[in-house]
Coordinates of C-alpha atoms in Angstrom, one line a residue:
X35 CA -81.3 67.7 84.0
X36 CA -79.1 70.0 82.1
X37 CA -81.9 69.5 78.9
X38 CA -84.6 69.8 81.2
X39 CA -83.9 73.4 82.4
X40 CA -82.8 74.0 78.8
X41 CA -86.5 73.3 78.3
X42 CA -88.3 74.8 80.9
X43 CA -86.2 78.1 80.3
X44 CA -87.4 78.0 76.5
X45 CA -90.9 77.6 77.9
X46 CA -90.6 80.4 80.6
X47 CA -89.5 82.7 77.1
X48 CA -92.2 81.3 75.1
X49 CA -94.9 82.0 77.7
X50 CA -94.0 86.3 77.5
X51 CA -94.9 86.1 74.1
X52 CA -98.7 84.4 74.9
X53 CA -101.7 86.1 75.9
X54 CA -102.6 86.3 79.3
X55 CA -104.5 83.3 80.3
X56 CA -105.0 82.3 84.4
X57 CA -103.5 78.7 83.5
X58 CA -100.2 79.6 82.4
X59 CA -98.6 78.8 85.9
X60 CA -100.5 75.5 86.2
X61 CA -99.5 74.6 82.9
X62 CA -96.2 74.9 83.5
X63 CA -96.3 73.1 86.7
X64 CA -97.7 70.1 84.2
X65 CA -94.7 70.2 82.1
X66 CA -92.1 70.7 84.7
X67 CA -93.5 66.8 85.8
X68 CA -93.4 65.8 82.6
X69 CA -89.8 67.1 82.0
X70 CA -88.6 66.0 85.3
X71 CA -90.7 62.4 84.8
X72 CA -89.4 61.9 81.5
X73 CA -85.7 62.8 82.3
X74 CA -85.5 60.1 84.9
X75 CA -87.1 56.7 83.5
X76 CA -85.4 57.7 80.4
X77 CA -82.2 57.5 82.5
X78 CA -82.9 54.7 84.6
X79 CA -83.8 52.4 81.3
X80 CA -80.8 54.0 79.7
X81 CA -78.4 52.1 82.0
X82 CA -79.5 48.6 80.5
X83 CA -79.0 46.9 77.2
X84 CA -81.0 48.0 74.5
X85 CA -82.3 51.1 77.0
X86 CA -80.9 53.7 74.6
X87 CA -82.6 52.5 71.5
X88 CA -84.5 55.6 70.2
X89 CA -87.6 53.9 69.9
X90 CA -88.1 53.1 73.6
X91 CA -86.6 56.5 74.5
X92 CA -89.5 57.9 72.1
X93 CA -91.8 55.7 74.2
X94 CA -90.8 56.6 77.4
X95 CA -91.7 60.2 76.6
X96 CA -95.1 59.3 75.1
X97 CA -95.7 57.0 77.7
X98 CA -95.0 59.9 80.3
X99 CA -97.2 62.6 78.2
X100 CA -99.7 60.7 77.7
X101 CA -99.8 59.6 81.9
X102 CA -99.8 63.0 83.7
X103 CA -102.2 64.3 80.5
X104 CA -104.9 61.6 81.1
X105 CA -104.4 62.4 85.0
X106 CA -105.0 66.2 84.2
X107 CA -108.2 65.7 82.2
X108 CA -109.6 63.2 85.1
X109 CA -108.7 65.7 88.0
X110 CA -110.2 68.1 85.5
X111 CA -107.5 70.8 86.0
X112 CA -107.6 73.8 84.2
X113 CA -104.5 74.2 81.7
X114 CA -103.3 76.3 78.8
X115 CA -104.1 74.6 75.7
X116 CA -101.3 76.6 73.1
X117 CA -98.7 76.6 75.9
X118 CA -98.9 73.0 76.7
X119 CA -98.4 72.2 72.8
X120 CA -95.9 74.4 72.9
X121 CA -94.0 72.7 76.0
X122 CA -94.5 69.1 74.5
X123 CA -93.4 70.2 71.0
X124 CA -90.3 71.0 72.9
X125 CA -89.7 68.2 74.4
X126 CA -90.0 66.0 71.6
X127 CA -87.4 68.6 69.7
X128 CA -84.9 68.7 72.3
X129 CA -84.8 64.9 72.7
X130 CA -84.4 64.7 68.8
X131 CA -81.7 67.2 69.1
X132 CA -80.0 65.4 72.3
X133 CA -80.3 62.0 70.0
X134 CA -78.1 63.7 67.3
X135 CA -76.0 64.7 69.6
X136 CA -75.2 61.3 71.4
X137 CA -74.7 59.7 68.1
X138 CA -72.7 61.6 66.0
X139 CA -69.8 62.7 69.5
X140 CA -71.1 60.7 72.6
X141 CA -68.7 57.7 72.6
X142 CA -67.0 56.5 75.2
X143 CA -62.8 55.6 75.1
X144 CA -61.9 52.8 77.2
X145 CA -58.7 51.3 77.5
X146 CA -58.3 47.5 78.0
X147 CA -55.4 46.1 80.1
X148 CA -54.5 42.4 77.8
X149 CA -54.7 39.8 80.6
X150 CA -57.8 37.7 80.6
X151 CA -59.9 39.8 78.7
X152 CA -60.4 39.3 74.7
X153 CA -61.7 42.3 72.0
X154 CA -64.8 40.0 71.5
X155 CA -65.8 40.3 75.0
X156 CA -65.9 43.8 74.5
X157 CA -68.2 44.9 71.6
X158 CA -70.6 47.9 71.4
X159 CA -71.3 50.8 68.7
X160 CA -71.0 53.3 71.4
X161 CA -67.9 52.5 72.6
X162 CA -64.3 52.4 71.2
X163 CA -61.8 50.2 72.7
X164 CA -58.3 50.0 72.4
X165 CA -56.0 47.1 74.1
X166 CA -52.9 48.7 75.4
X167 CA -49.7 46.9 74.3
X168 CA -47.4 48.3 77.5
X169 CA -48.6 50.0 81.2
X170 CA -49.0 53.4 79.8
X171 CA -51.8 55.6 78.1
X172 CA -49.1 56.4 75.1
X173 CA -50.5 59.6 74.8
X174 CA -53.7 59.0 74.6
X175 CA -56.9 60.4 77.0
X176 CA -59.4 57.5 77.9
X177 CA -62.6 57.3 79.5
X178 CA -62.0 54.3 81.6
X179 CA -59.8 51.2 82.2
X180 CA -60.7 48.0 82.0
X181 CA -59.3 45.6 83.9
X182 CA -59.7 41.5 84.3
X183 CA -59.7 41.9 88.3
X184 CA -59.8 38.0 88.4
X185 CA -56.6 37.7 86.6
X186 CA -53.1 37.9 88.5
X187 CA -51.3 41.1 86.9
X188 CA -47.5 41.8 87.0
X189 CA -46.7 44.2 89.2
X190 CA -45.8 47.4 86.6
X191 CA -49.5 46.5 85.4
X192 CA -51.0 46.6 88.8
X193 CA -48.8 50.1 89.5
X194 CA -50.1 51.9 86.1
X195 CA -54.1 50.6 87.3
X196 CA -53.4 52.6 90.6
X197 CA -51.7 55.4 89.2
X198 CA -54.9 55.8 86.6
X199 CA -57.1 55.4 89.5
X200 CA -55.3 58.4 91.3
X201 CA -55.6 60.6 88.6
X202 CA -59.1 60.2 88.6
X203 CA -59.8 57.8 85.3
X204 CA -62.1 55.0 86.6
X205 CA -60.8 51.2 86.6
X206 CA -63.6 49.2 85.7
X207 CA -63.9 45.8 86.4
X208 CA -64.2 43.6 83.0
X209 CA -67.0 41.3 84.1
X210 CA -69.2 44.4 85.0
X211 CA -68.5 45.7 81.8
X212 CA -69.7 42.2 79.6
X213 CA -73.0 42.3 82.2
X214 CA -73.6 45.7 81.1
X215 CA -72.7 45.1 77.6
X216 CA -74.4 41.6 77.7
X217 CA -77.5 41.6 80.3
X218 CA -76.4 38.4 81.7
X219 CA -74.4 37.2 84.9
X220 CA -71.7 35.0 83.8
X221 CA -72.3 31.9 85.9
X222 CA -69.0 30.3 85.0
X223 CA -67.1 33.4 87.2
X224 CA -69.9 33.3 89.5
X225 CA -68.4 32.9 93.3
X226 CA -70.7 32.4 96.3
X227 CA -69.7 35.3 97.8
X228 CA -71.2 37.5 94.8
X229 CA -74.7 36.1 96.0
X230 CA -74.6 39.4 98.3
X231 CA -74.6 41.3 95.4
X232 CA -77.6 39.7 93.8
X233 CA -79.9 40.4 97.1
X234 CA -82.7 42.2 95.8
X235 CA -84.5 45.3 97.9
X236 CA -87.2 44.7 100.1
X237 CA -88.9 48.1 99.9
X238 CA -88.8 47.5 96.0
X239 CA -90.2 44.1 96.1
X240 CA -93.1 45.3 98.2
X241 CA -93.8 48.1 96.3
X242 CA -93.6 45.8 93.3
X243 CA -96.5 43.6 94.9
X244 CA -98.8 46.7 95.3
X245 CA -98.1 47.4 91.8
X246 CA -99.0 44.3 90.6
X247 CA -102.3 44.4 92.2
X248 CA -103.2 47.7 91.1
X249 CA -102.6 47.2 87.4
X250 CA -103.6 43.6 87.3
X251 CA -107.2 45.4 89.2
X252 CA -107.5 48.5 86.9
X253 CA -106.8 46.4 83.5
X254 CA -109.8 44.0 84.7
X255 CA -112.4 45.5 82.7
X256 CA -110.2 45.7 79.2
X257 CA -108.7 41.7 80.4
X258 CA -112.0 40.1 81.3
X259 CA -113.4 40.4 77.7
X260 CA -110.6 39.3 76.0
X261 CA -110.0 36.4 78.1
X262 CA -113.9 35.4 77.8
X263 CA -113.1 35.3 74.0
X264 CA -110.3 33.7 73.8
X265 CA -111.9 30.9 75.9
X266 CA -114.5 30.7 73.5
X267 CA -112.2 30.6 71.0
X268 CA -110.2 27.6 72.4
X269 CA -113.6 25.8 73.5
X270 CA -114.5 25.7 69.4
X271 CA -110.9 25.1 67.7
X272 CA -110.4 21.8 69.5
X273 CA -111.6 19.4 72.1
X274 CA -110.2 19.5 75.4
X275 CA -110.1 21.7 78.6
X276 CA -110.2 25.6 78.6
X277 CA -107.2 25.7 80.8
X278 CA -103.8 24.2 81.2
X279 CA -103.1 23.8 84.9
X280 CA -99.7 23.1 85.8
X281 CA -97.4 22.7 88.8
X282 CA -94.6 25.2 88.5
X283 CA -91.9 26.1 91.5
X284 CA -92.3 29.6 92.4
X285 CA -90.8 32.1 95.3
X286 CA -88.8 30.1 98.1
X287 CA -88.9 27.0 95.7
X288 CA -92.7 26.9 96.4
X289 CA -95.0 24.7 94.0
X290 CA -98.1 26.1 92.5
X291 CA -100.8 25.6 90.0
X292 CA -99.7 27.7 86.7
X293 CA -103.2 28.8 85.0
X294 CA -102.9 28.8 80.6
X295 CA -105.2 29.2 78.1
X296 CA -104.7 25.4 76.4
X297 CA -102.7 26.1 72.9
X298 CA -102.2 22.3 72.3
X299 CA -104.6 18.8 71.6
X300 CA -105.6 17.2 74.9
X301 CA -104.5 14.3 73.8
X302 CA -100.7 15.5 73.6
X303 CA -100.8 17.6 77.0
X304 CA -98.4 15.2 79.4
X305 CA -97.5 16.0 83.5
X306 CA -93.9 15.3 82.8
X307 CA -91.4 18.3 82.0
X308 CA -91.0 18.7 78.0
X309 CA -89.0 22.2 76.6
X310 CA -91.0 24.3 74.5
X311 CA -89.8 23.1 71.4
X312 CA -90.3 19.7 71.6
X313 CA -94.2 20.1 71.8
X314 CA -94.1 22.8 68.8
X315 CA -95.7 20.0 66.4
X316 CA -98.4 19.3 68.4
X317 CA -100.3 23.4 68.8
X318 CA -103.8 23.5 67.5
X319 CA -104.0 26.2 65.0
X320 CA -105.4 28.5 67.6
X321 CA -103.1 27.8 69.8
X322 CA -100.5 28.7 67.9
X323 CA -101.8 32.5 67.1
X324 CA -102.9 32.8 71.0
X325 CA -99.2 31.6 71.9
X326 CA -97.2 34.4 69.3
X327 CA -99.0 37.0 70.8
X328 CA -98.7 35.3 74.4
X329 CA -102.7 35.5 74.7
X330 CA -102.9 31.8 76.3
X331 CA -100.6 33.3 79.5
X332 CA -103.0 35.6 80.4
X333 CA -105.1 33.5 82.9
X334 CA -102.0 33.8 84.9
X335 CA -102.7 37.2 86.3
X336 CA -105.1 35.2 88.6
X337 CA -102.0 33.8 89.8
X338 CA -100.7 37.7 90.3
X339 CA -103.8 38.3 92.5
X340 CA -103.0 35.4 94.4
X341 CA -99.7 36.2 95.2
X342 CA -98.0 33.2 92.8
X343 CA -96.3 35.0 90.4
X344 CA -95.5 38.6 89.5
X345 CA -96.0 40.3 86.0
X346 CA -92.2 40.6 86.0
X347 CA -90.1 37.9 87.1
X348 CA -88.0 34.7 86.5
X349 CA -89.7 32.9 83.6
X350 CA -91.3 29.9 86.6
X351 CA -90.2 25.9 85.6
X352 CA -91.5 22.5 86.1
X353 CA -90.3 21.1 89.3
X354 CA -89.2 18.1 87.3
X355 CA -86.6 20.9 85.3
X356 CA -85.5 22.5 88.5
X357 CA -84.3 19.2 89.7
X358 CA -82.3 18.6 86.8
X359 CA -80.9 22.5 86.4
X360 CA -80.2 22.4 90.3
X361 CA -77.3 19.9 89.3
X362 CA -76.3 21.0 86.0
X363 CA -76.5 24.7 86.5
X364 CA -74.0 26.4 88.8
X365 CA -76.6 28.6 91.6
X366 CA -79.9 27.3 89.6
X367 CA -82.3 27.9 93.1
X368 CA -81.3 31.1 93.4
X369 CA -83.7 32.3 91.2
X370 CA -86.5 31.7 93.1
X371 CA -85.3 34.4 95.5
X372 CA -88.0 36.7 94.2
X373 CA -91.6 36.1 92.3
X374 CA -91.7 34.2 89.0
X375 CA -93.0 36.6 86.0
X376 CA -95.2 36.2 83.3
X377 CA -92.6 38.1 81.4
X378 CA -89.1 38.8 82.3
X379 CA -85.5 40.0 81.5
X380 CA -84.5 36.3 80.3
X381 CA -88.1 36.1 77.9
X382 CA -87.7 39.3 75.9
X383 CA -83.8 39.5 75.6
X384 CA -83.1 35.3 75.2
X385 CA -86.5 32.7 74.3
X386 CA -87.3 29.7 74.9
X387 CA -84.9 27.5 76.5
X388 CA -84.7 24.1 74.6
X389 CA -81.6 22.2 76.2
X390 CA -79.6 22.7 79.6
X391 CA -77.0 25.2 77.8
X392 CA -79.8 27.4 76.8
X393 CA -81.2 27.5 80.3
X394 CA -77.5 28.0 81.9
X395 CA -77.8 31.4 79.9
X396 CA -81.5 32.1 80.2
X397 CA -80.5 31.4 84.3
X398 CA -77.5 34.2 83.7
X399 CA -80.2 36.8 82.4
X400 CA -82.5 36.3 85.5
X401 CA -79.5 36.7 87.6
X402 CA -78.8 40.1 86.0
X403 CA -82.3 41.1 86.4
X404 CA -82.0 40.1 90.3
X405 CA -78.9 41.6 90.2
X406 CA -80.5 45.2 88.6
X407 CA -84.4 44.8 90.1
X408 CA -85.7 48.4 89.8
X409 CA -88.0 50.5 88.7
X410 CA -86.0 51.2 85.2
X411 CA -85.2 47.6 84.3
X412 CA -89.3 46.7 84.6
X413 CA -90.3 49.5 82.0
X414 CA -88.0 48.3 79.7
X415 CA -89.4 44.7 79.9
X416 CA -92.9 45.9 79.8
X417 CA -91.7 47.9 76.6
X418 CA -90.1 45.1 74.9
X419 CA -93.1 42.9 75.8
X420 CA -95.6 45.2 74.3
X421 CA -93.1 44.9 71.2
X422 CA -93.4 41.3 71.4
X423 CA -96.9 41.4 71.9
X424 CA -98.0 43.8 69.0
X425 CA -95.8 42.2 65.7
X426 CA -95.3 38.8 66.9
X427 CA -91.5 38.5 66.8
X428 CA -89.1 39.0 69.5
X429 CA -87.6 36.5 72.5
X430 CA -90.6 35.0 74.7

């Protein structure tokens, strides 16, 4: 907020020195948004891995510009044309500046109390740890403790934590520092009373229905002829259905038919549950262009409309699959406590799942994304999608 008046006070300056023009005060009601816009999502995709890269940060603003601007020339409001460059200019200089700023002096100093924590649970650029050897702060001014709060300490540990938490330095809990750190829920410390945790907000979900509609709806006319092309596409590179139809276990461990756009021979597409990779050998050429830019999952925003899936979500699995992860994975079925997605937390930051292990921790990024469901978390998924989507590379 504090860069945001910084901005709008430059502005207010910059506007005495302008000619007169009847739009100065609506023009600056346009940038206030977009300064006040732009100042929360950047914070609220901040708090999550990879949220402070300076390429979605650069994004967010864009994406925010470019928003309220297209809504301004549709209401057809009158503005001031130098001004408003002027205001944007700023913006895009004070983040640079604010950038700088964070990387050359913003790093945080955490201390780390040695009992059940290890130095390679705790590893980020931004950060600089140091494991104390006795229950003191030698000296030294930190940030925050962290401290293994499912680990018995000896009692002059547990005094020092308490007399930190006193004087005001915050005791942090070590496995909220390796979900922050990490973007995953560590099953393996997962207790059933932490489920109450992972409850996500009803409001939110709601509001995330309407929002699915609404996009899914207003995309329509750039979707439809894509998707009519691509079927064409698929109908001439090999024989065989348009469409893969598949049962997949959705919400409330409810089965549904999955709609794709068929990537592989008809002759190789089999009912029982197969992972991803095992299949790789038998994609038709097409199929495998339409599946690295994730083309073939775009029938499933018919399954958005119908209320199936959302476009954010838990990736949805055979049934066949959720049997088996029910008893091999600690809390599997808990994932279905909200929509499946066509993307989602676990597709952009892990892959494809190709053995149990792999799904434990694809499982421990949906959990995180339950866990952290808001408004934030979604952009940056729809950001790292759109990544995915325009070069090819990246988790799916």
């Amino acid at each position: 907020m504090a860069i945001s008046t910084l901005v709008l006070g430059s502005q207010f300056l910059a506007y005495q020195s302008l000619p007169e023009d009847r739009n100065q005060l609506a023009t600056l009601m346009i940038l206030f948004f977009i300064y006040v816009a732009n100042t929360f999502l950047g914070s609220q995709i901040a708090k999550f891995p990879g949220g402070k890269a300076p390429g979605y940060s650069l994004t967010v603003t864009m994406t925010i510009i470019g928003t309220i601007l297209t809504l301004v020339l549709v209401a057809r409001t009158g503005y001031a044309r130098t001004s408003l460059v002027i205001g944007v200019a700023l913006i895009f200089f004070i983040k640079y500046f604010a950038y700088l700023i964070s990387k050359r002096f913003r790093h945080l100093k955490l201390a780390v109390v040695p009992y059940g924590i290890t130095q390679k649970d705790t590893t980020s650029s931004n950060i600089h740890w140091r494991t104390l050897v006795s229950p003191s702060f030698q000296g030294c001014r930190f940030d925050g403790v962290i401290v293994d709060m499912d680990t018995d300490l000896p009692p002059e540990w547990v005094r020092f934590i308490s007399h930190a938490s006193i004087s005001g330095i915050p005791v942090i809990n070590a496995r909220k520092v390796q979900e922050e750190l990490g973007g995953k829920v560590d099953l393996d410390t997962l207790r059933t009373s932490d489920l109450e945790s992972l409850q996500p907000s009803p409001a939110y979900l709601s509001m995330k229905r309407v929002i699915d509609t609404v996009v899914v709806i207003a995309l329509s006319p750039l979707i439809i002829p894509v998707c009519l092309m691509v079927a064409l596409l698929v109908k001439l590179d090999s024989k065989g259905p348009i469409l893969f139809v598949q049962k997949r276990v959705g919400q409330g461990n409810r089965v549904f038919s999955m709609y794709k756009f068929r990537s592989m021979r008809e002759e190789s597409l089999s009912a029982e549950p197969r992972f991803a990779d095992t299949d790789s050998h038998r994609i038709t050429k097409f199929g495998s262009i339409i599946r690295k830019y994730r083309l073939d999952e775009l029938p499933q925003l018919f399954n958005v409309l119908k209320g199936d899936m959302s476009l954010i979500g838990p990736r949805p699995e055979q049934s066949g699959f959720v049997e088996q992860f029910e008893k091999d994975v600690p809390f599997y079925s808990y994932r279905h406590i909200v929509h499946p997605g066509i993307t989602g937390w676990a597709q952009v930051s892990h892959g494809y799942a190709v053995c149990t292990e792999s799904t434990k921790e694809k499982v421990e990024h949906d959990f995180y994304y339950i866990k952290n469901l808001s408004i934030g978390l979604d952009v940056l998924i729809i950001f790292k999608t759109i990544k995915t989507i325009l070069t090819g590379f990246g988790a799916k």
